[in-house]
């Protein structure tokens, strides 16, 4: 059978179907849809022609109204703009569903990067035993976060799921019903979600996607790579941040944390209960049936009474193994495959489903610990010296390593102390109910010293854990300076006898988190990625020196500017100088729904991540090792890029541009996440307080995508000017690491559209600043194309390129409306006494327009 080229499959299975179903959507019998649907193509045409002629967004919208709504009142015009926004939002949902439905057609589910391909390649090269040994330890941990980059409410996510299924079956009757449902289902959230709401929304993915896809992966590896032999490694594990991530989120309380852990426990038990109910209809044999009924009853009781521990996961697993042995010995292994599927899921998910991580900022810990020490000293406690706060860091660390004191959250009136210690006490309670893996990691964001780690170490032991500490303390290094200092910090920790003993008790493994998002915000694209690469090398070296296995946990967002893009290619590019026994990364917002929104896409992307480690270990390690010359080139490129980005960041118009020209301040007005958009409630915009999501997202809304390319062009230009560009070309062609960096930067540039904001080049205040950005974009684009020997961006990713082009085409009118409203707001604010009602209306248009733009990009924030 001939397999069509990918672009042809895209046109037939995605683009054509979208156009057909969109035409049905236009004709639905709703006045607000049909009238808007007729005018929508006309607006889109005006946008395309207008930007081609160099018109401004205001001119384009005014021209549209003159041509097609000349007699409309201002109220009617505003009403139509809102209807356009609502219509485009639903077009994006439709395209999402069509693309999700076509996933197995567009991706070779057994091709390169899948487990089957890795297995066949290893077996053909006589590396079967080596692959088995490697997989005994290697695993992927996906950590779901509630960071606000997903604008779909739960009801809409449900429609996408049902619509995807209907499209897969070509069920036209149901498709029409779902499109009608979509047309009248609100996208707006009346109130901001609570952390518990966020957790419940994400648990849907655990139950409906990961529960099945992770189980399928385990089944395949055991059956085909280990040929039926029992294995102990779960291969895929899940982490969970909603309800545990306190960093900058005052709404996360101890009560919320405990409720989320309970929801996770109930959810996984409910999933097991459903499976055992299905098995009960099959396992009707003597001896077996009675055990199945016993298991079913205990699961039911555990679900309806979550506060009562009916049995442990070990007892549950033993019962399943008892049934397994009976099937093998007495019943010719009848239905053994179905039973083993459940056993594998229990091994993966236990009674916790996903590990609830606790995270807080080191600066908060410092405030809390200072309060605690002052309180202890004032009470005359002998646990801590009276002059503790005057001692140097080394002396303080030595004291903290052996500090013994009994404190509880309830004995402190200070709210910050109460909440922080309460979260530590919650870890112990969750472990008692859900098992140790229910909550056994404490992440310290903005970690800048060994003292930051030891403060948490001491507080955990003083509050919840007196002797043994079954918790991994995870420092998170984010800024360029912190990444540079990270190895020295870990060296000091490893050299402390008490902390080293703690690491030994944790299996001689130390997890370290690295922040791609804040690293890029701080140092620019090339410097952030290179700093993380170098930090990983140095942290690997230091850890190996102390006989410790370091586990890297990458804090990634959706777009390349936040560590996203073609993620599996990044992991496949790491050489032997970087520890890679596990791949751990955060996923959030549209990255969850786009990469893990269906069982097909979830299994495929999980396999890609597992295979990236296998590929790096067995098949591409030589090409992944950077030579001294390549490191020298990369270092120079990073330094040049860093200087360009730092100068740009320090430009006197940088913050005013974001504040006045971009959509930055409107992120706070969307009810998409429980966490505030800034770390500080101050009215003054401070760069250090800016969160990476609204920072990167605002550049994305402008279609300038600065964090994904700024400095790349300047760095490459220096090599071109000194006649050494061929060195960079050779580096690109012979290094998977550098190639993945440049290819991901191309994605950021592909999603840029400077014609949208070209009117700014004549702005008296920001014109020169806009030109600075545009010139860097043009330089970067020209030189990455020269570097890759391509004629257009993303030439080697034709399907991704085509998908981006369709999505950008869908939201072009929406972007135009947003810019139109932004200009209206600027003009109104320039007046002495602006009409407040009119200002409020246009600001609402801007806020509403954020939704569709973000969703269409799928990885733009």
CSV table of N, CA and C in Angstrom, one decimal, residues 237-370:
chain,number,residue,atom,x,y,z
A,237,UNK,N,5.7,7.8,35.2
A,237,UNK,CA,5.1,8.2,36.5
A,237,UNK,C,4.6,9.6,36.3
A,238,UNK,N,3.7,10.0,37.1
A,238,UNK,CA,3.0,11.3,37.0
A,238,UNK,C,3.2,12.1,38.2
A,239,UNK,N,3.4,13.4,38.0
A,239,UNK,CA,3.5,14.4,39.1
A,239,UNK,C,2.3,15.4,39.0
A,240,UNK,N,2.0,16.1,40.0
A,240,UNK,CA,0.9,17.0,40.1
A,240,UNK,C,1.1,18.2,40.9
A,241,UNK,N,0.9,19.4,40.3
A,241,UNK,CA,1.1,20.6,41.0
A,241,UNK,C,-0.1,21.3,41.6
A,242,UNK,N,-1.3,21.2,40.9
A,242,UNK,CA,-2.4,22.0,41.5
A,242,UNK,C,-2.7,21.5,42.9
A,243,UNK,N,-2.8,22.5,43.8
A,243,UNK,CA,-3.1,22.2,45.2
A,243,UNK,C,-1.8,22.1,46.0
A,244,UNK,N,-0.7,22.0,45.3
A,244,UNK,CA,0.6,21.8,46.1
A,244,UNK,C,1.6,22.9,45.8
A,245,UNK,N,1.4,23.6,44.6
A,245,UNK,CA,2.3,24.7,44.2
A,245,UNK,C,1.9,26.0,44.9
A,246,UNK,N,2.6,26.4,45.9
A,246,UNK,CA,2.3,27.6,46.7
A,246,UNK,C,3.1,28.8,46.2
A,247,UNK,N,4.0,28.6,45.2
A,247,UNK,CA,4.9,29.7,44.8
A,247,UNK,C,4.0,30.8,44.1
A,248,UNK,N,3.8,31.9,44.9
A,248,UNK,CA,3.1,33.0,44.4
A,248,UNK,C,1.6,32.8,44.3
A,249,UNK,N,1.1,31.8,44.9
A,249,UNK,CA,-0.4,31.5,44.9
A,249,UNK,C,-0.9,31.5,46.3
A,250,UNK,N,-1.4,32.6,46.8
A,250,UNK,CA,-1.9,32.7,48.2
A,250,UNK,C,-3.2,31.8,48.5
A,251,UNK,N,-3.8,31.3,47.4
A,251,UNK,CA,-5.0,30.6,47.5
A,251,UNK,C,-4.8,29.1,47.8
A,252,UNK,N,-3.5,28.6,47.7
A,252,UNK,CA,-3.2,27.3,48.1
A,252,UNK,C,-3.0,27.2,49.6
A,253,UNK,N,-3.9,26.4,50.2
A,253,UNK,CA,-3.9,26.2,51.7
A,253,UNK,C,-3.6,24.8,52.0
A,254,UNK,N,-3.3,24.5,53.3
A,254,UNK,CA,-3.1,23.1,53.7
A,254,UNK,C,-4.3,22.3,53.5
A,255,UNK,N,-5.5,22.9,53.7
A,255,UNK,CA,-6.8,22.2,53.5
A,255,UNK,C,-6.9,21.8,52.0
A,256,UNK,N,-6.6,22.8,51.1
A,256,UNK,CA,-6.7,22.5,49.7
A,256,UNK,C,-5.7,21.4,49.3
A,257,UNK,N,-4.5,21.4,49.8
A,257,UNK,CA,-3.5,20.4,49.5
A,257,UNK,C,-4.1,19.0,49.9
A,258,UNK,N,-4.6,18.9,51.1
A,258,UNK,CA,-5.1,17.6,51.6
A,258,UNK,C,-6.3,17.1,50.8
A,259,UNK,N,-7.2,18.1,50.4
A,259,UNK,CA,-8.4,17.7,49.6
A,259,UNK,C,-8.0,17.2,48.2
A,260,UNK,N,-6.9,17.9,47.6
A,260,UNK,CA,-6.5,17.4,46.3
A,260,UNK,C,-5.9,16.0,46.4
A,261,UNK,N,-5.1,15.8,47.4
A,261,UNK,CA,-4.6,14.4,47.6
A,261,UNK,C,-5.7,13.4,47.7
A,262,UNK,N,-6.7,13.8,48.4
A,262,UNK,CA,-7.9,12.8,48.6
A,262,UNK,C,-8.6,12.6,47.3
A,263,UNK,N,-8.7,13.7,46.5
A,263,UNK,CA,-9.3,13.5,45.1
A,263,UNK,C,-8.5,12.6,44.3
A,264,UNK,N,-7.2,12.7,44.3
A,264,UNK,CA,-6.3,11.9,43.5
A,264,UNK,C,-6.5,10.4,43.9
A,265,UNK,N,-6.6,10.2,45.2
A,265,UNK,CA,-6.7,8.8,45.8
A,265,UNK,C,-8.1,8.2,45.3
A,266,UNK,N,-9.1,9.0,45.5
A,266,UNK,CA,-10.5,8.6,45.1
A,266,UNK,C,-10.5,8.3,43.6
A,267,UNK,N,-9.9,9.1,42.8
A,267,UNK,CA,-9.9,9.0,41.3
A,267,UNK,C,-9.2,7.7,40.9
A,268,UNK,N,-8.1,7.4,41.4
A,268,UNK,CA,-7.4,6.1,41.0
A,268,UNK,C,-8.2,4.9,41.5
A,269,UNK,N,-8.7,5.0,42.7
A,269,UNK,CA,-9.5,3.8,43.2
A,269,UNK,C,-10.8,3.6,42.3
A,270,UNK,N,-11.4,4.7,41.9
A,270,UNK,CA,-12.5,4.6,41.0
A,270,UNK,C,-12.2,4.0,39.7
A,271,UNK,N,-11.0,4.3,39.2
A,271,UNK,CA,-10.5,3.7,38.0
A,271,UNK,C,-10.3,2.2,38.1
A,272,UNK,N,-9.7,1.8,39.2
A,272,UNK,CA,-9.5,0.4,39.5
A,272,UNK,C,-10.8,-0.3,39.6
A,273,UNK,N,-11.7,0.3,40.3
A,273,UNK,CA,-13.1,-0.3,40.5
A,273,UNK,C,-13.8,-0.5,39.2
A,274,UNK,N,-13.7,0.4,38.3
A,274,UNK,CA,-14.3,0.2,36.9
A,274,UNK,C,-13.6,-1.0,36.2
A,275,UNK,N,-12.3,-1.1,36.3
A,275,UNK,CA,-11.6,-2.2,35.7
A,275,UNK,C,-12.0,-3.6,36.3
A,276,UNK,N,-12.1,-3.6,37.7
A,276,UNK,CA,-12.4,-4.9,38.3
A,276,UNK,C,-13.8,-5.3,38.1
A,277,UNK,N,-14.7,-4.3,37.9
A,277,UNK,CA,-16.1,-4.6,37.5
A,277,UNK,C,-16.2,-5.3,36.2
A,278,UNK,N,-15.3,-4.8,35.2
A,278,UNK,CA,-15.3,-5.5,33.9
A,278,UNK,C,-14.7,-6.9,34.0
A,279,UNK,N,-13.7,-7.0,34.8
A,279,UNK,CA,-13.0,-8.3,35.0
A,279,UNK,C,-14.0,-9.3,35.7
A,280,UNK,N,-14.8,-8.8,36.6
A,280,UNK,CA,-15.7,-9.7,37.3
A,280,UNK,C,-16.6,-10.5,36.3
A,281,UNK,N,-17.0,-9.9,35.2
A,281,UNK,CA,-17.8,-10.6,34.2
A,281,UNK,C,-17.1,-11.7,33.5
A,282,UNK,N,-15.7,-11.6,33.5
A,282,UNK,CA,-14.9,-12.6,32.8
A,282,UNK,C,-14.4,-13.6,33.8
A,283,UNK,N,-14.0,-13.2,35.0
A,283,UNK,CA,-13.3,-14.1,35.9
A,283,UNK,C,-14.4,-14.8,36.8
A,284,UNK,N,-15.1,-15.7,36.2
A,284,UNK,CA,-16.2,-16.4,36.8
A,284,UNK,C,-15.9,-17.8,37.3
A,285,UNK,N,-14.6,-18.0,37.5
A,285,UNK,CA,-14.1,-19.4,37.8
A,285,UNK,C,-14.1,-19.6,39.3
A,286,UNK,N,-14.2,-20.9,39.7
A,286,UNK,CA,-14.1,-21.3,41.0
A,286,UNK,C,-12.8,-20.8,41.7
A,287,UNK,N,-12.9,-20.4,42.9
A,287,UNK,CA,-11.8,-19.8,43.7
A,287,UNK,C,-11.5,-18.3,43.3
A,288,UNK,N,-11.5,-18.1,42.0
A,288,UNK,CA,-11.2,-16.8,41.5
A,288,UNK,C,-12.3,-15.8,41.7
A,289,UNK,N,-13.6,-16.2,41.4
A,289,UNK,CA,-14.7,-15.3,41.5
A,289,UNK,C,-14.9,-14.7,42.9
A,290,UNK,N,-14.7,-15.5,43.9
A,290,UNK,CA,-14.8,-14.9,45.3
A,290,UNK,C,-13.8,-13.9,45.6
A,291,UNK,N,-12.6,-14.1,45.1
A,291,UNK,CA,-11.5,-13.1,45.4
A,291,UNK,C,-11.8,-11.8,44.7
A,292,UNK,N,-12.3,-11.9,43.4
A,292,UNK,CA,-12.6,-10.7,42.6
A,292,UNK,C,-13.7,-9.9,43.3
A,293,UNK,N,-14.7,-10.6,43.9
A,293,UNK,CA,-15.8,-9.9,44.6
A,293,UNK,C,-15.3,-9.2,45.8
A,294,UNK,N,-14.3,-9.9,46.6
A,294,UNK,CA,-13.7,-9.3,47.7
A,294,UNK,C,-13.0,-8.0,47.4
A,295,UNK,N,-12.2,-8.1,46.3
A,295,UNK,CA,-11.5,-6.9,45.8
A,295,UNK,C,-12.4,-5.8,45.4
A,296,UNK,N,-13.5,-6.1,44.7
A,296,UNK,CA,-14.4,-5.1,44.3
A,296,UNK,C,-15.1,-4.4,45.5
A,297,UNK,N,-15.4,-5.2,46.5
A,297,UNK,CA,-16.1,-4.6,47.6
A,297,UNK,C,-15.1,-3.7,48.4
A,298,UNK,N,-13.9,-4.1,48.5
A,298,UNK,CA,-12.9,-3.2,49.2
A,298,UNK,C,-12.6,-2.0,48.5
A,299,UNK,N,-12.6,-2.1,47.2
A,299,UNK,CA,-12.4,-0.8,46.4
A,299,UNK,C,-13.5,0.1,46.5
A,300,UNK,N,-14.7,-0.4,46.5
A,300,UNK,CA,-15.9,0.4,46.7
A,300,UNK,C,-15.9,1.1,48.0
A,301,UNK,N,-15.6,0.3,49.1
A,301,UNK,CA,-15.6,0.9,50.4
A,301,UNK,C,-14.5,2.0,50.5
A,302,UNK,N,-13.4,1.8,49.9
A,302,UNK,CA,-12.3,2.7,49.9
A,302,UNK,C,-12.7,4.0,49.2
A,303,UNK,N,-13.5,3.9,48.2
A,303,UNK,CA,-13.9,5.1,47.4
A,303,UNK,C,-14.9,5.9,48.2
A,304,UNK,N,-15.9,5.2,48.7
A,304,UNK,CA,-17.0,6.0,49.4
A,304,UNK,C,-16.6,6.5,50.8
A,305,UNK,N,-15.6,6.0,51.3
A,305,UNK,CA,-15.1,6.4,52.7
A,305,UNK,C,-13.6,6.7,52.6
A,306,UNK,N,-13.2,7.8,51.9
A,306,UNK,CA,-11.8,8.0,51.7
A,306,UNK,C,-11.0,8.3,52.9
A,307,UNK,N,-11.6,8.7,54.0
A,307,UNK,CA,-10.9,9.0,55.2
A,307,UNK,C,-10.5,7.8,56.0
A,308,UNK,N,-11.0,6.7,55.6
A,308,UNK,CA,-10.7,5.4,56.3
A,308,UNK,C,-9.8,4.5,55.4
A,309,UNK,N,-8.8,4.1,56.0
A,309,UNK,CA,-7.8,3.2,55.2
A,309,UNK,C,-8.3,1.8,55.3
A,310,UNK,N,-9.0,1.3,54.3
A,310,UNK,CA,-9.5,-0.1,54.2
A,310,UNK,C,-8.4,-1.1,54.1
A,311,UNK,N,-7.5,-0.8,53.2
A,311,UNK,CA,-6.4,-1.7,52.9
A,311,UNK,C,-5.3,-0.9,52.2
A,312,UNK,N,-4.1,-1.5,52.2
A,312,UNK,CA,-2.9,-0.9,51.5
A,312,UNK,C,-2.9,-1.3,50.1
A,313,UNK,N,-2.1,-0.6,49.3
A,313,UNK,CA,-1.9,-0.9,47.9
A,313,UNK,C,-1.2,-2.2,47.8
A,314,UNK,N,-0.3,-2.6,48.7
A,314,UNK,CA,0.4,-3.8,48.7
A,314,UNK,C,-0.6,-5.0,48.9
A,315,UNK,N,-1.5,-4.8,49.8
A,315,UNK,CA,-2.6,-5.9,50.0
A,315,UNK,C,-3.4,-6.0,48.7
A,316,UNK,N,-3.8,-4.9,48.1
A,316,UNK,CA,-4.5,-5.0,46.9
A,316,UNK,C,-3.8,-5.7,45.8
A,317,UNK,N,-2.5,-5.4,45.6
A,317,UNK,CA,-1.7,-6.0,44.6
A,317,UNK,C,-1.5,-7.5,44.9
A,318,UNK,N,-1.3,-7.8,46.1
A,318,UNK,CA,-1.2,-9.3,46.5
A,318,UNK,C,-2.4,-10.1,46.1
A,319,UNK,N,-3.6,-9.5,46.2
A,319,UNK,CA,-4.8,-10.2,45.9
A,319,UNK,C,-4.8,-10.4,44.3
A,320,UNK,N,-4.4,-9.3,43.6
A,320,UNK,CA,-4.4,-9.5,42.1
A,320,UNK,C,-3.4,-10.5,41.7
A,321,UNK,N,-2.3,-10.6,42.4
A,321,UNK,CA,-1.2,-11.6,42.0
A,321,UNK,C,-1.8,-13.0,42.4
A,322,UNK,N,-2.5,-13.1,43.5
A,322,UNK,CA,-3.1,-14.4,43.8
A,322,UNK,C,-4.1,-14.9,42.7
A,323,UNK,N,-4.9,-13.9,42.2
A,323,UNK,CA,-5.7,-14.3,41.1
A,323,UNK,C,-4.9,-14.7,39.8
A,324,UNK,N,-3.9,-13.9,39.6
A,324,UNK,CA,-3.0,-14.2,38.4
A,324,UNK,C,-2.4,-15.6,38.5
A,325,UNK,N,-2.0,-16.0,39.7
A,325,UNK,CA,-1.4,-17.4,39.8
A,325,UNK,C,-2.4,-18.4,39.6
A,326,UNK,N,-3.7,-18.2,40.1
A,326,UNK,CA,-4.8,-19.2,39.8
A,326,UNK,C,-5.1,-19.3,38.4
A,327,UNK,N,-5.1,-18.2,37.7
A,327,UNK,CA,-5.3,-18.2,36.2
A,327,UNK,C,-4.3,-19.0,35.5
A,328,UNK,N,-3.0,-18.8,35.9
A,328,UNK,CA,-1.9,-19.5,35.2
A,328,UNK,C,-1.9,-21.0,35.5
A,329,UNK,N,-2.1,-21.3,36.8
A,329,UNK,CA,-2.0,-22.7,37.2
A,329,UNK,C,-3.3,-23.5,37.0
A,330,UNK,N,-4.4,-22.9,37.0
A,330,UNK,CA,-5.7,-23.7,37.0
A,330,UNK,C,-6.6,-23.4,35.7
A,331,UNK,N,-6.3,-22.3,35.1
A,331,UNK,CA,-7.3,-21.9,34.0
A,331,UNK,C,-6.7,-21.5,32.7
A,332,UNK,N,-5.6,-22.2,32.4
A,332,UNK,CA,-4.9,-22.0,31.1
A,332,UNK,C,-4.6,-20.5,30.8
A,333,UNK,N,-4.4,-19.7,31.8
A,333,UNK,CA,-4.1,-18.2,31.6
A,333,UNK,C,-5.2,-17.5,30.9
A,334,UNK,N,-6.5,-18.0,31.1
A,334,UNK,CA,-7.6,-17.3,30.4
A,334,UNK,C,-7.8,-15.9,31.1
A,335,UNK,N,-7.9,-14.9,30.2
A,335,UNK,CA,-8.0,-13.5,30.6
A,335,UNK,C,-6.8,-13.0,31.4
A,336,UNK,N,-5.7,-13.6,31.3
A,336,UNK,CA,-4.5,-13.2,32.0
A,336,UNK,C,-4.1,-11.8,31.5
A,337,UNK,N,-4.1,-11.6,30.2
A,337,UNK,CA,-3.7,-10.3,29.7
A,337,UNK,C,-4.5,-9.1,30.3
A,338,UNK,N,-5.8,-9.3,30.4
A,338,UNK,CA,-6.6,-8.2,31.0
A,338,UNK,C,-6.3,-8.0,32.4
A,339,UNK,N,-6.0,-9.1,33.2
A,339,UNK,CA,-5.7,-9.0,34.6
A,339,UNK,C,-4.3,-8.3,34.7
A,340,UNK,N,-3.4,-8.7,33.9
A,340,UNK,CA,-2.0,-8.1,34.0
A,340,UNK,C,-2.1,-6.6,33.7
A,341,UNK,N,-3.0,-6.2,32.8
A,341,UNK,CA,-3.1,-4.8,32.5
A,341,UNK,C,-3.5,-4.0,33.8
A,342,UNK,N,-4.4,-4.5,34.6
A,342,UNK,CA,-4.7,-3.9,35.9
A,342,UNK,C,-3.5,-3.9,36.8
A,343,UNK,N,-2.8,-5.1,36.9
A,343,UNK,CA,-1.7,-5.2,37.8
A,343,UNK,C,-0.6,-4.1,37.4
A,344,UNK,N,-0.4,-3.9,36.2
A,344,UNK,CA,0.6,-2.9,35.7
A,344,UNK,C,0.2,-1.5,36.1
A,345,UNK,N,-1.1,-1.2,36.0
A,345,UNK,CA,-1.6,0.1,36.4
A,345,UNK,C,-1.4,0.3,37.9
A,346,UNK,N,-1.7,-0.7,38.7
A,346,UNK,CA,-1.5,-0.6,40.1
A,346,UNK,C,0.0,-0.3,40.4
A,347,UNK,N,0.9,-1.0,39.7
A,347,UNK,CA,2.3,-0.7,39.9
A,347,UNK,C,2.7,0.7,39.6
A,348,UNK,N,2.1,1.2,38.6
A,348,UNK,CA,2.4,2.6,38.1
A,348,UNK,C,1.8,3.6,39.1
A,349,UNK,N,0.5,3.5,39.4
A,349,UNK,CA,-0.2,4.6,40.1
A,349,UNK,C,-0.5,4.4,41.6
A,350,UNK,N,-0.3,3.1,42.1
A,350,UNK,CA,-0.5,2.9,43.5
A,350,UNK,C,-1.9,3.4,43.9
A,351,UNK,N,-2.0,3.9,45.1
A,351,UNK,CA,-3.2,4.5,45.6
A,351,UNK,C,-3.1,6.1,45.6
A,352,UNK,N,-2.2,6.6,44.8
A,352,UNK,CA,-1.9,8.1,44.8
A,352,UNK,C,-2.2,8.7,43.5
A,353,UNK,N,-2.1,7.9,42.4
A,353,UNK,CA,-2.3,8.3,41.0
A,353,UNK,C,-1.2,9.2,40.5
A,354,UNK,N,-1.0,10.3,41.1
A,354,UNK,CA,0.1,11.2,40.8
A,354,UNK,C,0.7,11.8,42.0
A,355,UNK,N,2.1,12.0,42.0
A,355,UNK,CA,2.7,12.5,43.2
A,355,UNK,C,2.5,14.0,43.3
A,356,UNK,N,1.9,14.4,44.4
A,356,UNK,CA,1.6,15.8,44.6
A,356,UNK,C,2.8,16.5,45.1
A,357,UNK,N,3.4,17.4,44.3
A,357,UNK,CA,4.6,18.1,44.7
A,357,UNK,C,4.2,19.4,45.5
A,358,UNK,N,5.0,19.7,46.5
A,358,UNK,CA,4.8,20.9,47.2
A,358,UNK,C,5.9,21.9,46.7
A,359,UNK,N,5.6,23.1,46.4
A,359,UNK,CA,6.6,24.1,45.9
A,359,UNK,C,6.4,25.4,46.6
A,360,UNK,N,7.5,26.1,47.0
A,360,UNK,CA,7.4,27.4,47.6
A,360,UNK,C,8.7,28.1,47.3
A,361,UNK,N,8.7,29.5,47.3
A,361,UNK,CA,9.8,30.3,47.0
A,361,UNK,C,10.8,30.4,48.2
A,362,UNK,N,12.1,30.3,47.9
A,362,UNK,CA,13.1,30.4,48.9
A,362,UNK,C,13.0,31.6,49.8
A,363,UNK,N,12.6,32.7,49.2
A,363,UNK,CA,12.5,34.0,50.0
A,363,UNK,C,11.4,33.9,51.0
A,364,UNK,N,10.3,33.1,50.7
A,364,UNK,CA,9.3,32.9,51.7
A,364,UNK,C,9.8,32.0,52.8
A,365,UNK,N,10.6,30.9,52.4
A,365,UNK,CA,11.2,30.1,53.4
A,365,UNK,C,12.1,30.9,54.4
A,366,UNK,N,12.9,31.8,53.8
A,366,UNK,CA,13.8,32.6,54.6
A,366,UNK,C,13.0,33.4,55.6
A,367,UNK,N,11.9,34.0,55.2
A,367,UNK,CA,11.1,34.8,56.1
A,367,UNK,C,10.5,33.9,57.2
A,368,UNK,N,10.0,32.8,56.8
A,368,UNK,CA,9.4,31.9,57.8
A,368,UNK,C,10.4,31.4,58.8
A,369,UNK,N,11.6,31.0,58.3
A,369,UNK,CA,12.6,30.4,59.2
A,369,UNK,C,13.2,31.5,60.1
A,370,UNK,N,13.3,32.7,59.6
A,370,UNK,CA,13.7,33.8,60.5
A,370,UNK,C,12.7,34.0,61.6
